[in-house]
Amino acid sequence: MKYNEMDQDTYNLFLDTLKRYVKERMVPAENEVVEANEIPEHMLEEMRNLGLFGLNIAEEYGGAGMSASQYLNALTEMSWAAPAYRAIMAIGNGIVNTALTKNGTEAQKQTWLPAIAGGAIAAFAITEPGSGSDSAAMRSMAVKDGDSYVLNGVKRYISNAPFADVMLVIARTSSEDLPNNGHISAFLVPSDTPGISVGKPDKKMGQQGAQIADVIFEDTRLPASALLGAQEGNGFQVAMNSLNNGRLSVAAASLGSSKRALDSAIRYGMQRTAFGDQITSFQLTQAKIADSQADIYAMECMLRDAALKLDQGLDIRLEAACVKMFASEACGRIVDRVVQIYGGAGYIQDYEAERFFRDSRLYRIFEGTTEIMQLVIARAVLQQYEKGLA
Ligand SMILES: Cc1cc2nc3c(=O)[nH]c(=O)nc-3n(C[C@H](O)[C@H](O)[C@H](O)COP(=O)(O)OP(=O)(O)OC[C@H]3O[C@@H](n4cnc5c(N)ncnc54)[C@H](O)[C@@H]3O)c2cc1C
């Protein structure tokens, strides 16, 4: 699929505005967001007014029509600030937008894309208590009943569930496991549909302000029009394709968080002295800065390349897994070095280094763990050999 592109002058203006908003509004409000464990409504309204909920949605559906490259660059800028800001807008712009744009019926696109671009909050529900990495083993089941489906099951760790207006729910439409995961379908579900309840938000290690919770479906009756693309059996494919986009989004978040954390460590190290010298004057500190900067540059290059390929309509399954794995692991290394540069202060909540450390741990887990990325990468590489393409 070829993505849109915003004209460069408009994009540059937007980016200047976004950078100012991040520095002047999002960063100063971080502590409030973290302590309240939610983004205040007035800031959500500002984010909506800036068009952040529809950056990657096509203009014809009310979005800003950015290319993947432009969008991911904007996400990187936003991820200088606390991760909660990205979490609330990235699922609608990313996974749900991709699924709708590629697979939705025109009526589904008309219903949901303008709503999301205007600030409706989206969630993506595939994980269950008994299945995460092995998502095709899910138990949730939608049974056809006349002109509707009746959905039962529990989804776990669903980002934005407590705030969501719409959910892309992946569920079985066959109790038998079918070839190519043909037992799995995708549904667009308004959160206020009778028969849906949302559990208490989970207490997480980090990323406060972003919330996750269980979503419970009990005889939830969905009209047939909720079935994505009016087609059963392609839900797994839809989820995996959309996850490519989600993985680049996590890479952008890892990159933005890494830049922020390194900047914080350098500023701290320049004013902190030991043995009569700045911490940053020590070569062992400089090695940490150098290794982190090299990691950041590698992330930037990989993300730029993968985004460009996505814009060219190429299959980026391999690249998305590589950049997600590399960026999230590199971010983990960087925030660990940042805590070390801070010394004792790195372990104390009055300073920001320990939050960076906790917030970043998630990047290696969600949207496919590092181990699952390794499997995806190895499988894709080996397939090239099997097909004689290597
Ligand atoms: C904060 C947060 C937000 C989330 N948001 C969402 C969301 O919005 N929507 C959603 O659907 N899900 C969401 N998730 C779920 C997340 O995607 C899963 O937790 C993740 O994919 C891992 O699944 P799991 O927790 O079941 O781990 P498991 O699958 O139980 O894996 C446990 C460990 O085993 C390893 N492992 C599993 N299989 C293999 C294998 N074949 N080879 C080697 N190692 C393996 C894993 O890598 C991991 O280290 C979220 C999770 C969190 C914590």
PDB file of C-alpha atoms and ligand atoms in Angstrom, residues 91 124-127 131-134 156-159 204 212 362 365-369 371-372 375, ligand 1:
ATOM      1  CA  ILE A  91      -2.937   2.859  18.320  1.00  0.00           C
ATOM      2  CA  PHE A 124      -6.300  -3.087  19.835  1.00  0.00           C
ATOM      3  CA  ALA A 125      -7.255  -6.304  21.606  1.00  0.00           C
ATOM      4  CA  ILE A 126      -5.501  -9.532  20.707  1.00  0.00           C
ATOM      5  CA  THR A 127      -3.744 -10.713  23.912  1.00  0.00           C
ATOM      6  CA  SER A 131      -2.197 -16.396  24.870  1.00  0.00           C
ATOM      7  CA  GLY A 132       0.224 -13.552  24.204  1.00  0.00           C
ATOM      8  CA  SER A 133       3.168 -14.452  21.983  1.00  0.00           C
ATOM      9  CA  ASP A 134       1.190 -17.395  20.631  1.00  0.00           C
ATOM     10  CA  ARG A 156      -5.735  -8.898  28.705  1.00  0.00           C
ATOM     11  CA  TYR A 157      -3.325  -5.938  29.043  1.00  0.00           C
ATOM     12  CA  ILE A 158      -5.275  -3.858  26.539  1.00  0.00           C
ATOM     13  CA  SER A 159      -3.726  -0.406  26.184  1.00  0.00           C
ATOM     14  CA  LYS A 204       2.404  -1.213  35.918  1.00  0.00           C
ATOM     15  CA  ILE A 212      -4.061  -1.067  30.417  1.00  0.00           C
ATOM     16  CA  LEU A 362       8.142  -2.219  28.165  1.00  0.00           C
ATOM     17  CA  ILE A 365       7.962  -6.765  25.642  1.00  0.00           C
ATOM     18  CA  PHE A 366       4.871  -5.428  23.876  1.00  0.00           C
ATOM     19  CA  GLU A 367       3.990  -5.564  20.176  1.00  0.00           C
ATOM     20  CA  GLY A 368       6.058  -8.784  20.110  1.00  0.00           C
ATOM     21  CA  THR A 369       8.835  -9.609  22.564  1.00  0.00           C
ATOM     22  CA  GLU A 371      12.408 -13.370  21.373  1.00  0.00           C
ATOM     23  CA  ILE A 372       9.437 -13.300  18.993  1.00  0.00           C
ATOM     24  CA  LEU A 375      11.957 -15.820  15.495  1.00  0.00           C
TER      25      LEU A 375
HETATM   26  C1  LIG B   1       1.925  -2.326  29.213  1.00  0.00           C
HETATM   27  C2  LIG B   1       1.438  -3.356  28.224  1.00  0.00           C
HETATM   28  C3  LIG B   1       0.628  -2.943  27.181  1.00  0.00           C
HETATM   29  C4  LIG B   1       0.107  -3.879  26.298  1.00  0.00           C
HETATM   30  N1  LIG B   1      -0.776  -3.468  25.336  1.00  0.00           N
HETATM   31  C5  LIG B   1      -1.415  -4.416  24.598  1.00  0.00           C
HETATM   32  C6  LIG B   1      -2.484  -4.039  23.718  1.00  0.00           C
HETATM   33  O1  LIG B   1      -2.819  -2.846  23.567  1.00  0.00           O
HETATM   34  N2  LIG B   1      -3.141  -5.014  23.045  1.00  0.00           N
HETATM   35  C7  LIG B   1      -2.815  -6.330  23.172  1.00  0.00           C
HETATM   36  O2  LIG B   1      -3.466  -7.157  22.550  1.00  0.00           O
HETATM   37  N3  LIG B   1      -1.787  -6.713  23.985  1.00  0.00           N
HETATM   38  C8  LIG B   1      -1.103  -5.798  24.701  1.00  0.00           C
HETATM   39  N4  LIG B   1      -0.088  -6.170  25.553  1.00  0.00           N
HETATM   40  C9  LIG B   1       0.297  -7.570  25.615  1.00  0.00           C
HETATM   41  C10 LIG B   1       1.689  -7.828  25.053  1.00  0.00           C
HETATM   42  O3  LIG B   1       1.708  -7.644  23.650  1.00  0.00           O
HETATM   43  C11 LIG B   1       2.101  -9.234  25.477  1.00  0.00           C
HETATM   44  O4  LIG B   1       2.289  -9.180  26.887  1.00  0.00           O
HETATM   45  C12 LIG B   1       3.360  -9.714  24.796  1.00  0.00           C
HETATM   46  O5  LIG B   1       3.113  -9.937  23.411  1.00  0.00           O
HETATM   47  C13 LIG B   1       3.891 -11.014  25.403  1.00  0.00           C
HETATM   48  O6  LIG B   1       2.872 -11.948  25.594  1.00  0.00           O
HETATM   49  P1  LIG B   1       2.717 -12.652  27.043  1.00  0.00           P
HETATM   50  O7  LIG B   1       2.685 -11.578  28.053  1.00  0.00           O
HETATM   51  O8  LIG B   1       1.588 -13.590  26.969  1.00  0.00           O
HETATM   52  O9  LIG B   1       4.073 -13.447  27.236  1.00  0.00           O
HETATM   53  P2  LIG B   1       4.314 -14.990  26.857  1.00  0.00           P
HETATM   54  O10 LIG B   1       3.859 -15.239  25.473  1.00  0.00           O
HETATM   55  O11 LIG B   1       3.775 -15.821  27.958  1.00  0.00           O
HETATM   56  O12 LIG B   1       5.890 -15.037  26.881  1.00  0.00           O
HETATM   57  C14 LIG B   1       6.663 -15.146  28.098  1.00  0.00           C
HETATM   58  C15 LIG B   1       8.135 -15.239  27.710  1.00  0.00           C
HETATM   59  O13 LIG B   1       8.331 -16.388  26.868  1.00  0.00           O
HETATM   60  C16 LIG B   1       8.980 -15.997  25.672  1.00  0.00           C
HETATM   61  N5  LIG B   1       8.520 -16.832  24.560  1.00  0.00           N
HETATM   62  C17 LIG B   1       7.232 -17.094  24.190  1.00  0.00           C
HETATM   63  N6  LIG B   1       7.222 -17.878  23.106  1.00  0.00           N
HETATM   64  C18 LIG B   1       8.519 -18.114  22.786  1.00  0.00           C
HETATM   65  C19 LIG B   1       9.174 -18.861  21.757  1.00  0.00           C
HETATM   66  N7  LIG B   1       8.490 -19.532  20.826  1.00  0.00           N
HETATM   67  N8  LIG B   1      10.529 -18.892  21.731  1.00  0.00           N
HETATM   68  C20 LIG B   1      11.239 -18.213  22.669  1.00  0.00           C
HETATM   69  N9  LIG B   1      10.688 -17.489  23.664  1.00  0.00           N
HETATM   70  C21 LIG B   1       9.345 -17.439  23.708  1.00  0.00           C
HETATM   71  C22 LIG B   1       8.569 -14.532  25.484  1.00  0.00           C
HETATM   72  O14 LIG B   1       9.476 -13.860  24.632  1.00  0.00           O
HETATM   73  C23 LIG B   1       8.617 -14.043  26.903  1.00  0.00           C
HETATM   74  O15 LIG B   1       9.950 -13.736  27.245  1.00  0.00           O
HETATM   75  C24 LIG B   1       0.465  -5.250  26.425  1.00  0.00           C
HETATM   76  C25 LIG B   1       1.322  -5.646  27.457  1.00  0.00           C
HETATM   77  C26 LIG B   1       1.783  -4.727  28.354  1.00  0.00           C
HETATM   78  C27 LIG B   1       2.669  -5.204  29.485  1.00  0.00           C
END
